mmCIF file of C-alpha atoms (C1' of nucleotides) in Angstrom:
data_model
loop_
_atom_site.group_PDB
_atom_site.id
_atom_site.type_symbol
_atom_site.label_atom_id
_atom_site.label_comp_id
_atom_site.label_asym_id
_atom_site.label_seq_id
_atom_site.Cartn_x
_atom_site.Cartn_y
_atom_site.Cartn_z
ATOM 1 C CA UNK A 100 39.535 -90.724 -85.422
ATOM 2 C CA UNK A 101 39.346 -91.993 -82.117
ATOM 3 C CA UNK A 102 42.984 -90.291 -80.929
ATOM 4 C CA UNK A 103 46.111 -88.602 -82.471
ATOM 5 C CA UNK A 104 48.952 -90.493 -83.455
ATOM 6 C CA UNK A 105 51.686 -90.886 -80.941
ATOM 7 C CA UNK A 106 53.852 -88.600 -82.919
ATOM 8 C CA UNK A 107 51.571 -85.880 -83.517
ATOM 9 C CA UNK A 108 49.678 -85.915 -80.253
ATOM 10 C CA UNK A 109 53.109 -86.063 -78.821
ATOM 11 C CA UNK A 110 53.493 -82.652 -79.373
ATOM 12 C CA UNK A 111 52.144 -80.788 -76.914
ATOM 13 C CA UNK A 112 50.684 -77.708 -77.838
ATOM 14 C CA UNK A 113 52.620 -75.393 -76.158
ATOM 15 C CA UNK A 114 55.350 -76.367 -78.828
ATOM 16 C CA UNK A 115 53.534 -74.778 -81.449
ATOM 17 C CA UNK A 116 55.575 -72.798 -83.963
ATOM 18 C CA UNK A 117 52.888 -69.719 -83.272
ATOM 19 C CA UNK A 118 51.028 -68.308 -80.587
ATOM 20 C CA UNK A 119 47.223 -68.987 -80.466
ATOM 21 C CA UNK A 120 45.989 -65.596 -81.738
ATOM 22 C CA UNK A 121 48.134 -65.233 -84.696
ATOM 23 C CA UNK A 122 46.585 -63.905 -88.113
ATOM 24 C CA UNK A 123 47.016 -67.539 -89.118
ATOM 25 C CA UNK A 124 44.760 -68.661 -86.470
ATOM 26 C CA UNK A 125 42.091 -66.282 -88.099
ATOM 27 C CA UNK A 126 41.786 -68.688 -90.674
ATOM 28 C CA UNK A 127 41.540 -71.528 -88.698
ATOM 29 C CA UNK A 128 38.466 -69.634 -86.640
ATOM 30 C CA UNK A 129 36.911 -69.795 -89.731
ATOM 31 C CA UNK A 130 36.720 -73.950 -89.626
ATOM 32 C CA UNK A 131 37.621 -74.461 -85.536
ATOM 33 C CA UNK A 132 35.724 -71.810 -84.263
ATOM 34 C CA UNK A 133 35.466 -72.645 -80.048
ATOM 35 C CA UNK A 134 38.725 -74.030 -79.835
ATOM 36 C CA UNK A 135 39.877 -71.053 -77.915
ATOM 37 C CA UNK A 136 41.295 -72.825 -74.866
ATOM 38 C CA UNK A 137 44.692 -71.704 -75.415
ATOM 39 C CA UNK A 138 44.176 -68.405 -73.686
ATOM 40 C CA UNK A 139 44.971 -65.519 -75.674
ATOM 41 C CA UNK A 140 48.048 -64.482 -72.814
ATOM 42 C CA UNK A 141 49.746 -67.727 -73.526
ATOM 43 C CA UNK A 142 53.158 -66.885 -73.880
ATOM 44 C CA UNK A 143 55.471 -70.067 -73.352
ATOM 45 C CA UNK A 144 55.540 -71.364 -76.684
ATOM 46 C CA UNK A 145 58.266 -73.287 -77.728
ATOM 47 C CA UNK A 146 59.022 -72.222 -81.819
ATOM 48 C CA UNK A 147 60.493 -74.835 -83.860
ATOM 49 C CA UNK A 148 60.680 -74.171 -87.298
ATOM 50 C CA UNK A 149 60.878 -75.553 -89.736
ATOM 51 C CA UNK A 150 64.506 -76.772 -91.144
ATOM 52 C CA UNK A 151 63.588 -76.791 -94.568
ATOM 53 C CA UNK A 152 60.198 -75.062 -96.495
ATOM 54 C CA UNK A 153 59.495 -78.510 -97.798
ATOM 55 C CA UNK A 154 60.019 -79.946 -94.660
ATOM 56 C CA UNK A 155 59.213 -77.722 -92.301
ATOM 57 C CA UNK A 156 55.550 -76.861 -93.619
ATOM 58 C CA UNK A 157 54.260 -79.774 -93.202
ATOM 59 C CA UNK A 158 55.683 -80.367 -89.855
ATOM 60 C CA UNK A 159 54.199 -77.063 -89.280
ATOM 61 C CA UNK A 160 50.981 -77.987 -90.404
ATOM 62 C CA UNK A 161 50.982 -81.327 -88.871
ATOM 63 C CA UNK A 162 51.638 -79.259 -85.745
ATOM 64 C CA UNK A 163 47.906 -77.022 -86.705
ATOM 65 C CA UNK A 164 46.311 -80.317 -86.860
ATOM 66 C CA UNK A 165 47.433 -81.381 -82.991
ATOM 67 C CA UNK A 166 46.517 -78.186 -82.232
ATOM 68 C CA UNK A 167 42.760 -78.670 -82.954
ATOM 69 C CA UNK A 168 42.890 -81.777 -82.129
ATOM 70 C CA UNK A 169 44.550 -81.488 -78.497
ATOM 71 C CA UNK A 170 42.095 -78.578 -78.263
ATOM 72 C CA UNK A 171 38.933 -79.477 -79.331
ATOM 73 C CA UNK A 172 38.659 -82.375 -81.296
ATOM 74 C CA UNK A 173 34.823 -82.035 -81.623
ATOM 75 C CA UNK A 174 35.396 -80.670 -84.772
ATOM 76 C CA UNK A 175 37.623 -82.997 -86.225
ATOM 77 C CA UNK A 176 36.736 -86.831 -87.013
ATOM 78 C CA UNK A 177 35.297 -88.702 -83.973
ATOM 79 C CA UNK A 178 34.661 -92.147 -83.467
ATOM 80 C CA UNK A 179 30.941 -93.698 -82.735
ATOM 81 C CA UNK A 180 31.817 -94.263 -79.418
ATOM 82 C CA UNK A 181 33.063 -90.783 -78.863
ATOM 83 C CA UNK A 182 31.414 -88.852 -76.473
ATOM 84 C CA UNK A 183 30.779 -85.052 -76.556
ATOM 85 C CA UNK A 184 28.359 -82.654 -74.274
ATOM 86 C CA UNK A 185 25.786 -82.351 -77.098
ATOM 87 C CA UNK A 186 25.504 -84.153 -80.059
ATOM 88 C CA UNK A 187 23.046 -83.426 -82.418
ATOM 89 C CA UNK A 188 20.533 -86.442 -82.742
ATOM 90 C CA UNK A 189 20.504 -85.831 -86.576
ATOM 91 C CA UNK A 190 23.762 -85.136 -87.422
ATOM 92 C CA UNK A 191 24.076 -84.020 -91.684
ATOM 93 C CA UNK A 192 26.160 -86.581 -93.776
ATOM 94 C CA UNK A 193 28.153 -83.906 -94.648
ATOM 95 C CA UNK A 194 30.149 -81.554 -92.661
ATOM 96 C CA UNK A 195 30.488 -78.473 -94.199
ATOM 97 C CA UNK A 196 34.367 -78.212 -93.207
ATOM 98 C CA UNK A 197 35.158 -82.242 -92.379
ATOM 99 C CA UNK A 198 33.075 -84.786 -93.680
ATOM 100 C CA UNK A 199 34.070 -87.441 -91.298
ATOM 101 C CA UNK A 200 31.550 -86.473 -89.212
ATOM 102 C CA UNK A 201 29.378 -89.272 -90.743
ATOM 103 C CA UNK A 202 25.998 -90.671 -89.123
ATOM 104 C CA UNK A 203 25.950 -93.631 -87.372
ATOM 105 C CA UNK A 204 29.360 -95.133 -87.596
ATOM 106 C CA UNK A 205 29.589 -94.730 -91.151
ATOM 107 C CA UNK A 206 32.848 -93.068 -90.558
ATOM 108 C CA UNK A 207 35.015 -96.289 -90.498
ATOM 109 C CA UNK A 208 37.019 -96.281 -87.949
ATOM 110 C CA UNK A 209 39.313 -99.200 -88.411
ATOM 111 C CA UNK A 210 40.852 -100.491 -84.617
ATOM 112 C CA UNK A 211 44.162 -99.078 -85.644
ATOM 113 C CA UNK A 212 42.271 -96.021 -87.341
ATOM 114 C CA UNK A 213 45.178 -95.476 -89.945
ATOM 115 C CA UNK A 214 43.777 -94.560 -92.964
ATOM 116 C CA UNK A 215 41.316 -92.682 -91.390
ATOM 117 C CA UNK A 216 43.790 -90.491 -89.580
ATOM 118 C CA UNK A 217 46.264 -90.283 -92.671
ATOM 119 C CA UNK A 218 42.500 -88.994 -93.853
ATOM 120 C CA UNK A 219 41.868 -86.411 -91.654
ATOM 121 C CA UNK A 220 45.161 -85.330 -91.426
ATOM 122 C CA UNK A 221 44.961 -85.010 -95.008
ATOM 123 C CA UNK A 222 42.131 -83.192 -94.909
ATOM 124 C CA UNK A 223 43.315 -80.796 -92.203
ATOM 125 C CA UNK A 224 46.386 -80.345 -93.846
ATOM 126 C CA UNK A 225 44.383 -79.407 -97.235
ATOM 127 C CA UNK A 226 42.208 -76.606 -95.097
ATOM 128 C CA UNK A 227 45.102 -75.498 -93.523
ATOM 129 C CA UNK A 228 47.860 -74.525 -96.142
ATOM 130 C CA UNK A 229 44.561 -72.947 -97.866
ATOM 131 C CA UNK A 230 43.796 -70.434 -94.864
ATOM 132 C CA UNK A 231 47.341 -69.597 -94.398
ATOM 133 C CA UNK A 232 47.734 -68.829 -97.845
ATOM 134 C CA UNK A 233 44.879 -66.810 -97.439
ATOM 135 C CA UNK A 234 45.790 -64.884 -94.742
ATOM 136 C CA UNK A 235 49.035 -64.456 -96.504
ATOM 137 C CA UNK A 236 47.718 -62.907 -99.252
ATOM 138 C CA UNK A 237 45.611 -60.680 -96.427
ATOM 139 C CA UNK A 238 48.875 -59.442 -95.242
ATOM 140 C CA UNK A 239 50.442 -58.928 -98.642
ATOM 141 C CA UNK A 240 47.699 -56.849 -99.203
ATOM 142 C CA UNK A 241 47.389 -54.940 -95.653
ATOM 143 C CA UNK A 242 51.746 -54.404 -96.237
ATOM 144 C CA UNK A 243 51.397 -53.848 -99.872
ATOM 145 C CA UNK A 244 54.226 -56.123 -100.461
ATOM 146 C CA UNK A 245 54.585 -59.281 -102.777
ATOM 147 C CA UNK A 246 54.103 -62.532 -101.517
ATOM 148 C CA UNK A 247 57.590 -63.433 -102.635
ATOM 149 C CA UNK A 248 60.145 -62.363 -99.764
ATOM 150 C CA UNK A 249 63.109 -62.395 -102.616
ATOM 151 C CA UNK A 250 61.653 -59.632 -104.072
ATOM 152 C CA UNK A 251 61.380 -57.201 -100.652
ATOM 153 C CA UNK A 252 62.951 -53.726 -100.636
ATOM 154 C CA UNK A 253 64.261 -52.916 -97.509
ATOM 155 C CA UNK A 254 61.132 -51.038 -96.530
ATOM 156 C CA UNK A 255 59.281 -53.970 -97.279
ATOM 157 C CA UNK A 256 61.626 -56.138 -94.803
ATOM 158 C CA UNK A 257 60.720 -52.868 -92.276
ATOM 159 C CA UNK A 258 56.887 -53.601 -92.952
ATOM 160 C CA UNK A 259 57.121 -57.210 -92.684
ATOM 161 C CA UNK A 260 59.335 -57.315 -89.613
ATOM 162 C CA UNK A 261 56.718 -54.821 -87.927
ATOM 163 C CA UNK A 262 53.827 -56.832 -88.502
ATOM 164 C CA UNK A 263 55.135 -59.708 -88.086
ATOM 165 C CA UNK A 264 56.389 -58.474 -84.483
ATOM 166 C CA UNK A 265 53.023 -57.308 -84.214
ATOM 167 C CA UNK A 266 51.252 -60.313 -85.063
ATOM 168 C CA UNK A 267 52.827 -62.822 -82.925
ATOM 169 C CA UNK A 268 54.150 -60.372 -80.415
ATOM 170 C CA UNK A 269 57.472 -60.759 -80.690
ATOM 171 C CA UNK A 270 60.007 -58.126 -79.650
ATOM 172 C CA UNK A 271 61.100 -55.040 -81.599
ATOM 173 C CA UNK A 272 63.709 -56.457 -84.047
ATOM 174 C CA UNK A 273 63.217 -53.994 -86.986
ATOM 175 C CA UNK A 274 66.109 -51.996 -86.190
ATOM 176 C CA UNK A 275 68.773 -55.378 -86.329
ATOM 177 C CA UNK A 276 67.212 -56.131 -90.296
ATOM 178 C CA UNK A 277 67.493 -52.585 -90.897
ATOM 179 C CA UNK A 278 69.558 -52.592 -94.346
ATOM 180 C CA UNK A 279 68.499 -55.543 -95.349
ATOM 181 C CA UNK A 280 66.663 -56.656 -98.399
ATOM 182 C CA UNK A 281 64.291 -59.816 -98.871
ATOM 183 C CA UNK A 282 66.813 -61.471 -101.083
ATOM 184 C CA UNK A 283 69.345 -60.933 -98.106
ATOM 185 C CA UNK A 284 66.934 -61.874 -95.590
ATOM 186 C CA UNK A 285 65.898 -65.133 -97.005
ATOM 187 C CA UNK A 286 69.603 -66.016 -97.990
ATOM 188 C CA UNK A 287 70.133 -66.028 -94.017
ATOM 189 C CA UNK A 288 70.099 -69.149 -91.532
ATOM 190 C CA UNK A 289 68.548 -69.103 -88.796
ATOM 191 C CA UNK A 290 71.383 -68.855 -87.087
ATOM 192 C CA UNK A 291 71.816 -65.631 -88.317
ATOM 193 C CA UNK A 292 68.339 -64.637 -87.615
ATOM 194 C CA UNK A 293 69.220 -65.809 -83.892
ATOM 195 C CA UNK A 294 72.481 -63.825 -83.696
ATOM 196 C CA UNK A 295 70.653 -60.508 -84.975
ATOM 197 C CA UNK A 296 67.847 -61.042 -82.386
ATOM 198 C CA UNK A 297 68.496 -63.574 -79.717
ATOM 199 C CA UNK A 298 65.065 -63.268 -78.921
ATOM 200 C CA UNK A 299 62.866 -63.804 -81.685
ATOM 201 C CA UNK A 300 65.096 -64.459 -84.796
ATOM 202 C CA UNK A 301 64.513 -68.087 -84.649
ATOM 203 C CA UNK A 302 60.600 -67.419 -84.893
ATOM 204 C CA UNK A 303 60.975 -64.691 -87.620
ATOM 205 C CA UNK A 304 63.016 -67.397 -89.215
ATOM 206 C CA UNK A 305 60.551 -69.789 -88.856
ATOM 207 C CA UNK A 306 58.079 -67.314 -90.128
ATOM 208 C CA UNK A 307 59.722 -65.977 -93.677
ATOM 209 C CA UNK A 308 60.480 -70.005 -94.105
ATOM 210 C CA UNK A 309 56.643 -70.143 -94.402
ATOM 211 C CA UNK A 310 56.706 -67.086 -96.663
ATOM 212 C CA UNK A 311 59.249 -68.430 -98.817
ATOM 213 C CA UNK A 312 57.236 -71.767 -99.381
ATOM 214 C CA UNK A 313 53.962 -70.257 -99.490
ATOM 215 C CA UNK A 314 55.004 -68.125 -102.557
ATOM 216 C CA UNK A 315 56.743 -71.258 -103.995
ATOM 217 C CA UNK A 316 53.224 -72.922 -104.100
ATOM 218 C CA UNK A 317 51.658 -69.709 -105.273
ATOM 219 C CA UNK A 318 54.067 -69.353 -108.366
ATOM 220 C CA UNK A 319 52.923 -73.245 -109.316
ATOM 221 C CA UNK A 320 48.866 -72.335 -109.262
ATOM 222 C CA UNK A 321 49.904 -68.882 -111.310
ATOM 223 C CA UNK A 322 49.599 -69.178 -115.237
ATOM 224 C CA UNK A 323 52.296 -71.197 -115.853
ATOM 225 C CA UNK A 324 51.623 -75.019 -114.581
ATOM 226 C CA UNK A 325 47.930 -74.335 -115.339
ATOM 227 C CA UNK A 326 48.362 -73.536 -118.654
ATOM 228 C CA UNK A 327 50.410 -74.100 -121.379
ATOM 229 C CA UNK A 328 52.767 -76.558 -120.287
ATOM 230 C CA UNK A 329 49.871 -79.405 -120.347
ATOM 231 C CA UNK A 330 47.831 -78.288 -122.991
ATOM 232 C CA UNK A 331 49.333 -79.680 -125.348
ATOM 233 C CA UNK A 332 47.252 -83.422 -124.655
ATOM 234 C CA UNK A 333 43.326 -82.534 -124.119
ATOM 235 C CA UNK A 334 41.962 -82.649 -120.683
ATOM 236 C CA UNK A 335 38.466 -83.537 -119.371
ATOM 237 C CA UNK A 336 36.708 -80.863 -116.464
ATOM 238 C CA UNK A 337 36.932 -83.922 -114.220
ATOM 239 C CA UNK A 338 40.632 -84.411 -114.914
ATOM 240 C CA UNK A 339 41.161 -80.731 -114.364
ATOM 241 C CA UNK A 340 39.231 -80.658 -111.154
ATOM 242 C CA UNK A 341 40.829 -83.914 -109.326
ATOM 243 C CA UNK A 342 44.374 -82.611 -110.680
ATOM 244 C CA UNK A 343 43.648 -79.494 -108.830
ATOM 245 C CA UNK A 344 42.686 -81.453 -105.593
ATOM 246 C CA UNK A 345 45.565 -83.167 -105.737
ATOM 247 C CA UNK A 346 47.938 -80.390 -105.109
ATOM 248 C CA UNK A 347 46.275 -79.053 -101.982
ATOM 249 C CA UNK A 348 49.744 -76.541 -101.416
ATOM 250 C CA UNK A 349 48.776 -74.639 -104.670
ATOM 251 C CA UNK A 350 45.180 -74.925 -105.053
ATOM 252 C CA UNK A 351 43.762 -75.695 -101.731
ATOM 253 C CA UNK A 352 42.536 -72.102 -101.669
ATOM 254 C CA UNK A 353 40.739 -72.554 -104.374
ATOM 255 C CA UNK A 354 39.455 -75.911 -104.392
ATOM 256 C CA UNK A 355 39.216 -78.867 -101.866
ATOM 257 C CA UNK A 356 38.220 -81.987 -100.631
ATOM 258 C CA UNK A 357 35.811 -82.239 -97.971
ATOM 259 C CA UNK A 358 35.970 -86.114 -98.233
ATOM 260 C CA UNK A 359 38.535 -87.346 -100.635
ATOM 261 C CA UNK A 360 37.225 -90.948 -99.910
ATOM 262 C CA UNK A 361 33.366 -90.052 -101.124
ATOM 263 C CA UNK A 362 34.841 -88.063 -103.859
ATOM 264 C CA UNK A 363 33.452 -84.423 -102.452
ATOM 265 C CA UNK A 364 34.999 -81.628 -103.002
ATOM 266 C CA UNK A 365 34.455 -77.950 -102.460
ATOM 267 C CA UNK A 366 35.159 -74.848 -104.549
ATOM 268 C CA UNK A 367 36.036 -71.616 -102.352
ATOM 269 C CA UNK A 368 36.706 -69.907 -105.247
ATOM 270 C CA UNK A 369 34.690 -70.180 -108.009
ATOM 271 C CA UNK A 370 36.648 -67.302 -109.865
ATOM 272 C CA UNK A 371 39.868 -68.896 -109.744
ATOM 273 C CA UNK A 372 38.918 -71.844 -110.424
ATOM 274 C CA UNK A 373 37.300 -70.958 -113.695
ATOM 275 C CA UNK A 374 40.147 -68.651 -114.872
ATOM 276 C CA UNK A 375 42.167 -71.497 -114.284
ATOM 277 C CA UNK A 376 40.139 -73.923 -116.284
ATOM 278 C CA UNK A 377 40.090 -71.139 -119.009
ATOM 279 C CA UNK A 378 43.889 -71.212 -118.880
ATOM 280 C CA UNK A 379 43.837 -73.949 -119.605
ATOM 281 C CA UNK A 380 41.820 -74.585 -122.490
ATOM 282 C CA UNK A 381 42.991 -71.566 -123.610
ATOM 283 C CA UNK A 382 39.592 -70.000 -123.223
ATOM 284 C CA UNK A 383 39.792 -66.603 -121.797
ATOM 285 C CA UNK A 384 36.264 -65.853 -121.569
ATOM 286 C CA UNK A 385 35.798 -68.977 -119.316
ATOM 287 C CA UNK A 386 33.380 -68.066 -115.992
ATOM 288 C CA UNK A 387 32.422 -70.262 -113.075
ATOM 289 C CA UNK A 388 28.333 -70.272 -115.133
ATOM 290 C CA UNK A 389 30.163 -72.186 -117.995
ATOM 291 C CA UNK A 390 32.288 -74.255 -115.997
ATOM 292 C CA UNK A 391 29.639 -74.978 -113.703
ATOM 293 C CA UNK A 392 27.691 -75.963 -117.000
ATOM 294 C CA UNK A 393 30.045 -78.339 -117.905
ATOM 295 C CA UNK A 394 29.839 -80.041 -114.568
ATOM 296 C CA UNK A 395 26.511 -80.431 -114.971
ATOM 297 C CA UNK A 396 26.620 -82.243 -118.099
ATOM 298 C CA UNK A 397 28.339 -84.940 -115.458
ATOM 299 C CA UNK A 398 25.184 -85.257 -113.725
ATOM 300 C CA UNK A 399 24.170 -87.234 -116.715
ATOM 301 C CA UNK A 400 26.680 -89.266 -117.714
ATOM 302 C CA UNK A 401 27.772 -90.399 -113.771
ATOM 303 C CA UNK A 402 31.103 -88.589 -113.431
ATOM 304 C CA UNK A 403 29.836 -85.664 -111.116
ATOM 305 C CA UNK A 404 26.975 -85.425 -109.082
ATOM 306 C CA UNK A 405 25.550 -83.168 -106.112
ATOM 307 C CA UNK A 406 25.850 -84.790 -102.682
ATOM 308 C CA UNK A 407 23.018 -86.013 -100.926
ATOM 309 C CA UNK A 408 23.284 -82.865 -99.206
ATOM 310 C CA UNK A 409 23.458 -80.627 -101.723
ATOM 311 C CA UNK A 410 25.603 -77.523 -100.648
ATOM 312 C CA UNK A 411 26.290 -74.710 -102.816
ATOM 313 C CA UNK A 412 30.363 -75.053 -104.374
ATOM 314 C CA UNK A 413 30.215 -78.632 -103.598
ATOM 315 C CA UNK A 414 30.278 -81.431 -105.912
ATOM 316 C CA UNK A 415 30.748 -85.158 -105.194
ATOM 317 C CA UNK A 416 32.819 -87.424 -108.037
ATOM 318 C CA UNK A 417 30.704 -90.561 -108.722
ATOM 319 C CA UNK A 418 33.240 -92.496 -108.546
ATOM 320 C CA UNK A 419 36.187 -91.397 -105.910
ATOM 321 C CA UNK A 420 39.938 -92.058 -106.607
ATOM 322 C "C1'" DT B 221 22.941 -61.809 -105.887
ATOM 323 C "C1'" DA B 222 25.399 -65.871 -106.654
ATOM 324 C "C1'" DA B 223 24.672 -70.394 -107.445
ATOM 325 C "C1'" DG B 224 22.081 -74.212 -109.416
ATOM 326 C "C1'" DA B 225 19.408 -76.716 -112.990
ATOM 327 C "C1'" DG B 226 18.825 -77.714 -117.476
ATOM 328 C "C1'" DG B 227 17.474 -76.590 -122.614
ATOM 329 C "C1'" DA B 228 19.379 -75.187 -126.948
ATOM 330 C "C1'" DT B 229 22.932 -74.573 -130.061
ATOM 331 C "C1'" DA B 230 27.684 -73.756 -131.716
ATOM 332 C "C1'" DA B 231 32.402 -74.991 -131.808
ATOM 333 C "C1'" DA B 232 36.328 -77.888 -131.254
ATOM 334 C "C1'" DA B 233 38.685 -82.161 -131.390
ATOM 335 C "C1'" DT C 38 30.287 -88.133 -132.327
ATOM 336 C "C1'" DT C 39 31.603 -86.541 -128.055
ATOM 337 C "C1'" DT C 40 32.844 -82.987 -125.180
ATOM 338 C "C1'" DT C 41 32.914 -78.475 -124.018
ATOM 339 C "C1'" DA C 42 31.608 -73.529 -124.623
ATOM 340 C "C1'" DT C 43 28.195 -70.286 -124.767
ATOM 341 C "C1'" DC C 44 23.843 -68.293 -123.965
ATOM 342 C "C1'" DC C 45 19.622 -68.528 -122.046
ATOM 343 C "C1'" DT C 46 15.529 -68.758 -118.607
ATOM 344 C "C1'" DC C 47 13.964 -69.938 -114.435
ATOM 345 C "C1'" DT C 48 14.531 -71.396 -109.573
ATOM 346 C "C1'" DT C 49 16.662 -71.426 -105.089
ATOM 347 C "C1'" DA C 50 19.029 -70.037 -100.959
#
DNA sequence: TAAGAGGATAAAA
DNA sequence: TTTTATCCTCTTA
């Protein structure tokens, strides 16, 4: 990754949908921890959200990525030849959040650096719709509310509104949603948000959009597209495990790539992960010690393996793709 | 304490 | 027979 796409580094980040010290930008401190040059007081953020939850959460996300990378892209893929203050003379083969920090130039970096950015951004975009579904599910809990805005009581709207005014410092608005319910409030435009609060509607707007999709994903990695609508044809670990990777919007909390070209992957949650599997194969008692079992019978037989640098959670498929 | 490695054996397909 | 599930002991971080 020697530099950003036009598009995306076109963006400057003072267009971001959110301000820097959202609870989504928790998350993100979790993997881009340093990147705090967007002072905390930065206020002249431009929102624009997304038109559609499809749509828009990408654009949103694609928005994270130029984010980190306008704002420290030490973290994120870098060529050989780029230079930072200190670079580590031995650096590990694998990153434990991006492993396109490869040693000596292994990370090919092809003169128009395509597929490695359609890589990274990938990758980014994986880590990313996991730690905002995360900290979605933080606020669900800290509101005690569902993750599904259709299903909001009023009150709920209240509590949502109030942290969400909270959160990204937006002005009092509570009192212009006041009789409204989440299936009202999501059946709104933003145009409607706008009229109710000229201020901040278009943000809160932007904000239940990523509510409404975020729950959208979250009904797909519930029970029922895990379970028994496939099992009716049998289904390998591996198969399980890459088909899980493959929909980073519903399972990227649980499971990830950390290289999709070398095949590694990640589980942050073990749990899930296993109940899922269980779901499956319609095996209830299933745990991450069985599961884990299983994928060790792949050592053997060259379908899983540890990588070189073996990390707890993460596994490397023999042979990617 | 959770995860990892691997042996042994049972069960399912 | 192959694959996975289950249970186990021991090791590692």
């Amino acid at each position: 990754m020697g530099s950003a796409s036009p598009g995306l580094s076109g963006v400057p980040p003072s267009r971001l949908l959110l301000p820097p010290d959202t609870v989504l930008r928790t998350g993100l401190e979790k993997v881009a921890v340093g990147a705090g040059a967007m002072g905390p007081e930065r206020r002249d953020w431009s929102p624009s959200p997304p038109a559609t939850p499809e749509q828009g959460l990408s654009t949103f996300y694609l928005s994270y990525f130029d984010m980190l990378y306008s704002e420290d892209s030490s973290w994120v893929a870098k060529g050989p030849g780029a230079s930072t203050r200190e670079e580590p003379p031995d650096e590990p083969e694998q990153c434990p959040v991006i492993d396109s920090q490869a040693p000596g130039g292994s990370l090919d970096l092809a003169p128009g650096g395509l597929t490695l950015e359609e890589h990274s951004l990938e990758q980014v975009q994986s880590m990313v719709v996991g730690e905002v579904l995360k900290d979605i599910e933080t606020a669900c809990k800290l509101l005690n509310i569902t993750a599904d805005p259709v299903d909001w009581s009023p009150g709920n709207v209240q509590k949502w509104l109030l942290w969400t005014e909270h959160q990204y410092r937006l002005p009092s608005v509570g009192k212009a949603f006041q009789e409204l319910g989440g299936k009202e409030l999501c059946a709104m435009s933003e145009e409607q948000f706008r009229q109710r609060s000229p201020l901040g509607g278009d943000v809160l707007h932007a904000h239940l959009d990523i509510w409404k999709s975020a729950s959208t994903s979250e009904e797909s990695w519930t029970d029922s597209e895990v379970g028994s609508s496939c099992s009716a044809q049998p289904i390998h670990l591996w198969q399980f495990l890459k088909e899980l990777l493959l929909k980073p919007y519903s399972y990227g909390r649980f499971i990830r790539w950390l290289n999709k070209e070398k095949g590694i992957f990640k589980i942050e949650d073990s749990a899930q992960v296993a109940r899922l599997w269980g779901i499956r194969k319609n095996r209830p008692a299933m745990n991450y010690d069985k599961l884990s079992r299983s994928i060790r019978q792949y050592y053997k037989k060259g379908i899983i393996r540890k990588p070189d640098i073996s990390q707890r959670l993460v596994y490397q498929f023999v042979h990617p793709i």
